[in-house]
Coordinates of C-alpha atoms in Angstrom, one line a residue:
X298 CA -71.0 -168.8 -15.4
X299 CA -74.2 -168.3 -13.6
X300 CA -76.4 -170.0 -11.4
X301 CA -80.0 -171.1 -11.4
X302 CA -82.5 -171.0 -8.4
X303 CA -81.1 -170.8 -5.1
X304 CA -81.8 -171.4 -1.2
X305 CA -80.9 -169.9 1.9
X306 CA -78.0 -172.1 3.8
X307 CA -77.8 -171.6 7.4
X308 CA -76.1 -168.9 9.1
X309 CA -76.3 -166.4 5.6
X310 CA -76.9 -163.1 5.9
X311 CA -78.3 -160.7 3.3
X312 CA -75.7 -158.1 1.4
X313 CA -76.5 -155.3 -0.6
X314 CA -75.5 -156.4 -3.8
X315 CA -78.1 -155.4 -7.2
X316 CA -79.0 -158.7 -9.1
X317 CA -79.9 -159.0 -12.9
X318 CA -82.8 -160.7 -12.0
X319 CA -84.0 -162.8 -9.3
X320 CA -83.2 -166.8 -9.7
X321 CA -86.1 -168.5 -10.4
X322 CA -87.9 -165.6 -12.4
X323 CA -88.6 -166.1 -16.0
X324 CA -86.4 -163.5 -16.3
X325 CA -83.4 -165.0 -14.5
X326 CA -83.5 -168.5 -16.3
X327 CA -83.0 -166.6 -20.1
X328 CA -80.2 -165.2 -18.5
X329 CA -78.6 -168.8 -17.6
X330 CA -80.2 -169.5 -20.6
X331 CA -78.1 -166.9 -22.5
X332 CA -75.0 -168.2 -21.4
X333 CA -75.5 -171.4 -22.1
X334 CA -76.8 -170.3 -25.5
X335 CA -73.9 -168.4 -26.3
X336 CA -71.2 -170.9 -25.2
X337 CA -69.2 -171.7 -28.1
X338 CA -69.1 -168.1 -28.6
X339 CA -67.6 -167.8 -24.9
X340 CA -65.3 -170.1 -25.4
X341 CA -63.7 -168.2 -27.8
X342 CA -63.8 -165.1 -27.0
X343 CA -63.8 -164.8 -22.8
X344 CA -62.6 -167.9 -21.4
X345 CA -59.0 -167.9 -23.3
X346 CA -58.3 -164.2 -20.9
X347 CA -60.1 -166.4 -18.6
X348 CA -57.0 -168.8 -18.1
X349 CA -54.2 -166.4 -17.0
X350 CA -57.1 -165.6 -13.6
X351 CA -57.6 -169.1 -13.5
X352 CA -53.8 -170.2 -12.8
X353 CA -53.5 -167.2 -10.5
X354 CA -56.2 -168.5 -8.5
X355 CA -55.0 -172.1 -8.6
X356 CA -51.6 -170.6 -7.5
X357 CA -53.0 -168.4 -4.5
X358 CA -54.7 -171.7 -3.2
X359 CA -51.5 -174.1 -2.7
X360 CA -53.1 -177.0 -3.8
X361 CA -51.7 -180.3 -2.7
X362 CA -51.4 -183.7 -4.0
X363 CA -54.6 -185.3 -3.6
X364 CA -56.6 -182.8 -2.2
X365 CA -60.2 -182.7 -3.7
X366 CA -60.8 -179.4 -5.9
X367 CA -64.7 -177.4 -6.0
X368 CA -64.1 -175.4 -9.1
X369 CA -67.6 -173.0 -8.2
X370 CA -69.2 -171.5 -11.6
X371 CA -66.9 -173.7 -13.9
X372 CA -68.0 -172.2 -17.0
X373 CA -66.5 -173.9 -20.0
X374 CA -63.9 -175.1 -16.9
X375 CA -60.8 -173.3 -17.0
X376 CA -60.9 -173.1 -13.2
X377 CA -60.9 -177.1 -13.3
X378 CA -58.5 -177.7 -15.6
X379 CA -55.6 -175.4 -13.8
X380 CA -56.3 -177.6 -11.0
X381 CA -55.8 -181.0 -12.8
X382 CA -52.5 -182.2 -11.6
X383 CA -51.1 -184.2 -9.0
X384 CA -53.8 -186.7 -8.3
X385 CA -56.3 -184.2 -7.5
X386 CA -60.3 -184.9 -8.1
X387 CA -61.7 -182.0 -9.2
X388 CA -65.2 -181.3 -9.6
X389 CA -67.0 -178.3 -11.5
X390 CA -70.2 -177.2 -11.3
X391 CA -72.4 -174.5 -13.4
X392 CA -76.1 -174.2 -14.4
X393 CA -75.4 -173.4 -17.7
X394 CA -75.7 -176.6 -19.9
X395 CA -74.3 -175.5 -22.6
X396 CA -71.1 -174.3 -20.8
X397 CA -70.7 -177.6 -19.4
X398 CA -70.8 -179.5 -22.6
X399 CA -67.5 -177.2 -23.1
X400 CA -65.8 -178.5 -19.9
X401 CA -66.7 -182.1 -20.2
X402 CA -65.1 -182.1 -23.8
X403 CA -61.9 -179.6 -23.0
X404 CA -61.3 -181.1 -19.1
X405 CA -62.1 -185.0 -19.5
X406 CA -59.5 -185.6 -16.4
X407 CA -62.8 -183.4 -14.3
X408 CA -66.0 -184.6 -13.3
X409 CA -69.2 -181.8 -14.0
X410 CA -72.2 -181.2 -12.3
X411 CA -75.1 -179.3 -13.5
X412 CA -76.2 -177.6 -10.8
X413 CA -76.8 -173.9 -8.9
X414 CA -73.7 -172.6 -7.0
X415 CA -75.8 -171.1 -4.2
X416 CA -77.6 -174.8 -3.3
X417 CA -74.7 -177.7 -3.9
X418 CA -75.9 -181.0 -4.0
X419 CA -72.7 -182.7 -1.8
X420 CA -73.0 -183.5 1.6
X421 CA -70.9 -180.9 4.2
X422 CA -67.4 -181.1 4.1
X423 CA -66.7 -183.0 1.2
X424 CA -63.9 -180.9 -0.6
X425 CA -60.3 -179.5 0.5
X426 CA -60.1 -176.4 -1.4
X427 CA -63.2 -174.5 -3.5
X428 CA -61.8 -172.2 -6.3
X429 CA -63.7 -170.0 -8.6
X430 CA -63.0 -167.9 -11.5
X431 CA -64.6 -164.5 -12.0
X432 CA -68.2 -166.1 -10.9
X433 CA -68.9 -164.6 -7.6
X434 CA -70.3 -161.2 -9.2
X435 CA -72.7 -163.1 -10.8
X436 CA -74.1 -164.3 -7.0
X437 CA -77.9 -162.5 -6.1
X438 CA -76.1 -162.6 -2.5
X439 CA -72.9 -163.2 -2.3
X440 CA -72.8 -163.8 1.4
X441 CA -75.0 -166.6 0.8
X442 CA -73.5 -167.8 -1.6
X443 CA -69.8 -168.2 0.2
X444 CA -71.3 -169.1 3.1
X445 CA -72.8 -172.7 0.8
X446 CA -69.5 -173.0 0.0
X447 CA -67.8 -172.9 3.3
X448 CA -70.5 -175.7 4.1
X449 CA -68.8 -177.5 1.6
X450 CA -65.2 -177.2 2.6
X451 CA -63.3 -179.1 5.3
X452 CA -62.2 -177.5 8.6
X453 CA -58.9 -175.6 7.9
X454 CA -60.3 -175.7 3.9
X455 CA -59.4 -173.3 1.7
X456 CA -60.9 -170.9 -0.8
X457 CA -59.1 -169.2 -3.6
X458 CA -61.1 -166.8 -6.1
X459 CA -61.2 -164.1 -8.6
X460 CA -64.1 -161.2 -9.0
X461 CA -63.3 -158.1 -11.7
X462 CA -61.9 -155.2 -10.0
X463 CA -61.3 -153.0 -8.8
X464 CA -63.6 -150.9 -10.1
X465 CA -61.6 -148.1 -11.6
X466 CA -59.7 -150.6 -13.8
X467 CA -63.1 -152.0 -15.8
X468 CA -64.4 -151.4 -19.0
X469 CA -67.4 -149.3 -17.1
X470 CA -66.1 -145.7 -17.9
X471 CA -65.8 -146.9 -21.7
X472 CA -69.1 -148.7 -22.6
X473 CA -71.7 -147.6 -19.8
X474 CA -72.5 -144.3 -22.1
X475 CA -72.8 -146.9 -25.5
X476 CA -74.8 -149.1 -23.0
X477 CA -77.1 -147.0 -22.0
X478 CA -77.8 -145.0 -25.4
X479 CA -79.3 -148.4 -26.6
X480 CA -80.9 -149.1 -23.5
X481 CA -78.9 -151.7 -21.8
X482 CA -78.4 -151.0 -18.0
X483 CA -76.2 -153.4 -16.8
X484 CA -76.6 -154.4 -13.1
X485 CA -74.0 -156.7 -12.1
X486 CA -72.4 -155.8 -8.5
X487 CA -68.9 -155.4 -9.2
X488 CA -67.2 -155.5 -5.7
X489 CA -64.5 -153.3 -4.0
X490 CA -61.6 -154.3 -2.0
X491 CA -63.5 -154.0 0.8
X492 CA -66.8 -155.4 0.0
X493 CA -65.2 -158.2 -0.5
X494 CA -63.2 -159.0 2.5
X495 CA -66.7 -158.0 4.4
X496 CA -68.4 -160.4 2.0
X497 CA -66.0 -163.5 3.3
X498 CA -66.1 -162.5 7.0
X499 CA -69.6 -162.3 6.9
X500 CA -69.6 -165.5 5.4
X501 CA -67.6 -167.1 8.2
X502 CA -64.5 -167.2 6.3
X503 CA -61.0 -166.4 8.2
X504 CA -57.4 -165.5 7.4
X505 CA -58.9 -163.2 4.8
X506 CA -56.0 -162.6 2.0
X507 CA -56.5 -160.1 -0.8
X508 CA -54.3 -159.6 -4.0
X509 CA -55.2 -157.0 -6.9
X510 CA -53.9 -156.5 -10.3
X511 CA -55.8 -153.4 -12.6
X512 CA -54.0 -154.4 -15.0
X513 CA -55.7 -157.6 -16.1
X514 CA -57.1 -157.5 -19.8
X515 CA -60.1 -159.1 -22.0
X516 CA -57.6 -160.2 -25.3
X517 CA -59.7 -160.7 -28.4
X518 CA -58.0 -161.1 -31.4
X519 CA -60.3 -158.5 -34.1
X520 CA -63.7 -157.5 -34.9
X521 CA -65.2 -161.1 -35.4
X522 CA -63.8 -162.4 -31.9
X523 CA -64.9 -159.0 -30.6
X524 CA -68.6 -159.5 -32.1
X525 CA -68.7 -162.9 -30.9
X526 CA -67.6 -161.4 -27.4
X527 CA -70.2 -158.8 -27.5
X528 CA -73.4 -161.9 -27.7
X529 CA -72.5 -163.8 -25.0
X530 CA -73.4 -164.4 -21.5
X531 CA -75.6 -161.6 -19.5
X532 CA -75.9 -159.5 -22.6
X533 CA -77.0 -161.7 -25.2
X534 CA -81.1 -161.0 -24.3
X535 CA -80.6 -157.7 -24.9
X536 CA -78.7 -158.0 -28.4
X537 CA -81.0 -160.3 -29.9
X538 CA -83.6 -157.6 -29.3
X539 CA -81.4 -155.1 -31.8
X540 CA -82.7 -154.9 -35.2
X541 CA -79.7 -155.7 -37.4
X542 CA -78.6 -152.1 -38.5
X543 CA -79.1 -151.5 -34.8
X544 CA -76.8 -153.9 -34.1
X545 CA -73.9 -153.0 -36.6
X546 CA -73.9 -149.3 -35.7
X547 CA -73.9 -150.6 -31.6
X548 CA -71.1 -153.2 -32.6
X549 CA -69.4 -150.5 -34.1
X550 CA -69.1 -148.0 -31.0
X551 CA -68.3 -150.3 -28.9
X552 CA -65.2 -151.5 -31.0
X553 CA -64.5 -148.2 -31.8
X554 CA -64.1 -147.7 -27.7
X555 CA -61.5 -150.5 -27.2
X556 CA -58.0 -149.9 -26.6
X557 CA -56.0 -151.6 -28.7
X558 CA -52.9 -153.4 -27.3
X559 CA -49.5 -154.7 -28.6
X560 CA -49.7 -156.5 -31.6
X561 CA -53.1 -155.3 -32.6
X562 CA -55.2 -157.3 -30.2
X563 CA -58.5 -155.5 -28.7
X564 CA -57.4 -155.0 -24.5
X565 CA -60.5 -154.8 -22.7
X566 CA -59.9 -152.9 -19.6
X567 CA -61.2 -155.8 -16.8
X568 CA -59.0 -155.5 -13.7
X569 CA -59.0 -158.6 -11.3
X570 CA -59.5 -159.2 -7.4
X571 CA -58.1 -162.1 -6.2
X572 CA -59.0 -163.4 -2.7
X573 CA -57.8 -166.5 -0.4
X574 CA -59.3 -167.3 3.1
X575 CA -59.6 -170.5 4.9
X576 CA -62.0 -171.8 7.0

């Protein structure tokens, strides 16, 4: 769920958030690349937690019959699929080929368009209601990018999202030490409560609505979901650069570190912000 190379739509402003990389760079396309690399493994591992956010967000947005649907960051499209009902045209866009092959094969009722998130190829105003599912952290500037897709929404529009958070309910306090003893620093701006109402105001966004549940889990069903988990998306780069035995003894700290829930699935702690606004 990332996005390629982006521009600057009028109006943005810049935030302080800490990219990966910067879009564009070499080092920014193996990190699309990554994801869209890694999809099937995705789809399996992060996208079914993935579905519980998804209808939350689809929820918090009152969608109404007929009303056209921006699902922003698709991914493998749970966003878009939640939304498919009641006449609705939903479209989802990612920059992660891969991913989209996914949607298009899982959400047939959905069109999907390859492209960035930050630089949407439709005309202003040309959808009711944009939606996204835990894709905004992924944003270099997340002003900027909200503010291309308030260009995209009607007057009165609505947007209905999801981020992980808050903070204090992530995986951070678990895996950060693993992380960083094999030389992973992970760089993702993970926003507060507050960041992210300033985010949205900033972006011209009104009537500013936020709803958070800590309680939010990554469900995996054992070590072979778990390892499949562990290769996708941003952190796929730096696994393939593991030797093997490197890689087993990392694999094996980090599911040594997961909670285990009821009925013997894996819980990753993840937390979610949800956050409506209109425009």
């Amino acid at each position: 769920m990332l996005t390629g190379p982006r521009r600057q739509p009028r109006n943005a402003t810049a935030t302080d958030s800490v990219p990966s990389s910067v879009p564009g760079s070499p080092d920014w396309r193996k990190v699309v690349q990554g994801f869209s690399d890694t999809a099937d493994d995705y789809a399996v591992s992060m996208a079914p937690s993935l579905r519980t956010m998804a209808v939350r967000v689809v929820q918090r947005a009152q969608l109404q019959v007929g009303e056209r649907i921006l699902d922003a960051g698709t991914g493998t499209g749970v966003g878009a699929a939640a939304s498919l009902t009641s006449g609705r045209e939903v479209v989802g866009v990612d920059a992660a080929p891969g991913m989209l092959a996914i949607a298009r094969a899982e959400v047939p009722g959905a069109r999907f368009v390859e492209a960035d998130f930050n630089s949407l190829p439709f005309p202003s105003v040309s959808f009711n209601v944009v939606i996204s599912v835990h894709a905004l952290h992924f944003a270099v500037d997340p002003v900027t990018t909200l503010a291309e897709w308030r260009r995209v929404t009607v007057p009165g529009g609505r947007l209905s999202l999801s981020v992980p958070g808050p903070r204090a309910a992530l995986a951070l306090r678990i895996y950060s030490p693993i992380y960083r003893r094999y030389g992973m620093h992970r760089k993702t701006d993970i926003p507060t409560r507050d960041k992210l109402i300033g985010w949205a105001r900033r972006a011209g966004w009104a009537q500013i609505e936020i709803e958070a549940n800590p309680d939010t889990t990554i469900r995996l069903a054992g070590p072979d979901t778990f390892e499949r988990w562990l290769g996708t998306g941003s952190r796929s780069g730096a696994i393939h650069r593991l030797g093997k035995s490197q890689f087993e003894q990392f694999a094996a700290e980090m599911l040594a570190a997961t909670p285990i829930g009821p009925g013997g699935m894996l819980h990753i702690p993840f937390g979610t912000l949800y956050l409506t606004a209109r425009n």
